[in-house]
PDB file of C-alpha atoms in Angstrom:
ATOM      1  CA  ARG A 224      11.334 176.320   0.399  1.00  0.00           C
ATOM      2  CA  ARG A 225       7.784 177.860   0.414  1.00  0.00           C
ATOM      3  CA  TYR A 226       5.197 176.549  -2.095  1.00  0.00           C
ATOM      4  CA  MET A 227       1.950 177.922  -2.905  1.00  0.00           C
ATOM      5  CA  PHE A 228      -1.276 175.811  -3.733  1.00  0.00           C
ATOM      6  CA  ASP A 229      -3.718 177.779  -5.835  1.00  0.00           C
ATOM      7  CA  ILE A 230      -7.136 176.073  -6.193  1.00  0.00           C
ATOM      8  CA  TYR A 231      -9.462 176.204  -9.122  1.00  0.00           C
ATOM      9  CA  ALA A 232     -12.792 174.653  -8.239  1.00  0.00           C
ATOM     10  CA  ALA A 233     -16.564 175.251  -8.748  1.00  0.00           C
ATOM     11  CA  GLY A 234     -15.803 178.228 -11.065  1.00  0.00           C
ATOM     12  CA  VAL A 235     -13.684 180.023  -8.351  1.00  0.00           C
ATOM     13  CA  VAL A 236      -9.966 180.660  -8.107  1.00  0.00           C
ATOM     14  CA  SER A 237      -8.506 180.589  -4.596  1.00  0.00           C
ATOM     15  CA  ARG A 238      -5.051 182.014  -4.513  1.00  0.00           C
ATOM     16  CA  ASP A 239      -2.807 180.795  -1.738  1.00  0.00           C
ATOM     17  CA  LYS A 240      -1.352 183.786   0.041  1.00  0.00           C
ATOM     18  CA  VAL A 241       0.515 181.854   2.834  1.00  0.00           C
ATOM     19  CA  GLY A 242       1.853 178.737   1.225  1.00  0.00           C
ATOM     20  CA  ARG A 243       3.496 175.835   3.021  1.00  0.00           C
ATOM     21  CA  MET A 244       7.196 174.938   3.655  1.00  0.00           C
ATOM     22  CA  CYS A 245       8.332 171.725   1.897  1.00  0.00           C
ATOM     23  CA  SER A 246      11.870 170.435   1.491  1.00  0.00           C
ATOM     24  CA  SER A 247      11.532 169.395  -2.105  1.00  0.00           C
ATOM     25  CA  ASP A 248       9.255 169.791  -5.179  1.00  0.00           C
ATOM     26  CA  GLY A 249       8.309 166.143  -4.772  1.00  0.00           C
ATOM     27  CA  LEU A 250       6.992 166.680  -1.346  1.00  0.00           C
ATOM     28  CA  ALA A 251       5.078 169.737  -2.416  1.00  0.00           C
ATOM     29  CA  VAL A 252       3.458 167.886  -5.379  1.00  0.00           C
ATOM     30  CA  ALA A 253       2.450 164.980  -2.982  1.00  0.00           C
ATOM     31  CA  TYR A 254       0.895 167.473  -0.524  1.00  0.00           C
ATOM     32  CA  GLY A 255      -0.985 169.263  -3.370  1.00  0.00           C
ATOM     33  CA  GLN A 256      -2.218 165.888  -4.615  1.00  0.00           C
ATOM     34  CA  ARG A 257      -3.660 165.106  -1.222  1.00  0.00           C
ATOM     35  CA  ILE A 258      -5.439 168.315  -1.225  1.00  0.00           C
ATOM     36  CA  VAL A 259      -6.960 167.857  -4.620  1.00  0.00           C
ATOM     37  CA  ASP A 260      -8.008 164.309  -3.912  1.00  0.00           C
ATOM     38  CA  GLU A 261      -9.726 165.291  -0.656  1.00  0.00           C
ATOM     39  CA  LEU A 262     -11.429 168.256  -2.372  1.00  0.00           C
ATOM     40  CA  SER A 263     -12.721 166.172  -5.271  1.00  0.00           C
ATOM     41  CA  ARG A 264     -14.755 163.797  -2.828  1.00  0.00           C
ATOM     42  CA  ASN A 265     -17.205 166.627  -2.642  1.00  0.00           C
ATOM     43  CA  ASP A 266     -19.476 166.603  -5.784  1.00  0.00           C
ATOM     44  CA  ASP A 267     -19.248 170.471  -6.074  1.00  0.00           C
ATOM     45  CA  TYR A 268     -15.492 170.178  -6.239  1.00  0.00           C
ATOM     46  CA  ARG A 269     -15.039 167.148  -8.509  1.00  0.00           C
ATOM     47  CA  ASP A 270     -13.331 169.181 -11.150  1.00  0.00           C
ATOM     48  CA  ALA A 271     -10.753 170.676  -8.766  1.00  0.00           C
ATOM     49  CA  ILE A 272      -7.307 171.594 -10.056  1.00  0.00           C
ATOM     50  CA  ILE A 273      -4.511 172.799  -7.985  1.00  0.00           C
ATOM     51  CA  ASP A 274      -1.459 174.663  -9.267  1.00  0.00           C
ATOM     52  CA  VAL A 275       1.637 174.007  -7.119  1.00  0.00           C
ATOM     53  CA  SER A 276       4.218 176.789  -7.380  1.00  0.00           C
ATOM     54  CA  THR A 277       7.288 178.149  -5.724  1.00  0.00           C
ATOM     55  CA  SER A 278       6.885 181.501  -3.849  1.00  0.00           C
ATOM     56  CA  SER A 279       8.797 182.973  -6.797  1.00  0.00           C
ATOM     57  CA  GLY A 280       6.171 181.970  -9.094  1.00  0.00           C
ATOM     58  CA  ARG A 281       7.726 178.979 -10.807  1.00  0.00           C
ATOM     59  CA  LEU A 282       4.926 176.437 -11.621  1.00  0.00           C
ATOM     60  CA  VAL A 283       5.952 172.935 -10.301  1.00  0.00           C
ATOM     61  CA  ALA A 284       2.821 171.055 -11.219  1.00  0.00           C
ATOM     62  CA  ARG A 285      -0.807 171.273 -12.179  1.00  0.00           C
ATOM     63  CA  LEU A 286      -2.826 168.533 -10.377  1.00  0.00           C
ATOM     64  CA  ILE A 287      -6.191 166.895 -10.672  1.00  0.00           C
ATOM     65  CA  SER A 288      -7.753 164.268  -8.619  1.00  0.00           C
ATOM     66  CA  HIS A 289      -6.975 160.614  -8.994  1.00  0.00           C
ATOM     67  CA  GLU A 290     -10.769 160.195  -9.036  1.00  0.00           C
ATOM     68  CA  ALA A 291     -11.248 162.661 -12.016  1.00  0.00           C
ATOM     69  CA  LEU A 292     -13.396 161.140 -14.873  1.00  0.00           C
ATOM     70  CA  LEU A 293     -11.478 160.965 -18.058  1.00  0.00           C
ATOM     71  CA  LEU A 294     -12.916 163.048 -20.802  1.00  0.00           C
ATOM     72  CA  ASP A 295     -11.854 160.668 -23.497  1.00  0.00           C
ATOM     73  CA  ASP A 296     -12.473 156.953 -23.764  1.00  0.00           C
ATOM     74  CA  PRO A 297      -9.013 155.570 -23.065  1.00  0.00           C
ATOM     75  CA  GLN A 298      -9.769 152.594 -25.282  1.00  0.00           C
ATOM     76  CA  GLN A 299      -9.904 154.909 -28.310  1.00  0.00           C
ATOM     77  CA  PRO A 300      -6.601 156.137 -29.652  1.00  0.00           C
ATOM     78  CA  ALA A 301      -6.224 159.863 -29.846  1.00  0.00           C
ATOM     79  CA  PRO A 302      -6.631 161.147 -33.509  1.00  0.00           C
ATOM     80  CA  GLN A 303      -3.441 161.759 -35.395  1.00  0.00           C
ATOM     81  CA  LEU A 304      -3.150 165.242 -36.886  1.00  0.00           C
ATOM     82  CA  PRO A 305      -0.464 166.187 -39.457  1.00  0.00           C
ATOM     83  CA  LEU A 306       1.996 168.820 -38.291  1.00  0.00           C
ATOM     84  CA  HIS A 307       2.550 170.478 -41.594  1.00  0.00           C
TER      85      HIS A 307
END
């Protein structure tokens, strides 16, 4: 199956027009994670996001780098908001 890897970084969207053949969603996600981790080593692309999707357009995963800074302090619990 062919997977597409669209990159969002430095205010630019790069749409994958060729894609890559992978035998499963899991392998495609692992490949996308390697790409985003590599990109984020460059300070200009630290905020990189990669969307992994099938060639038919089904979104499989949205990935950020393992090195991405957390926006919220993980020691602080998320605020609870009422649903009603």
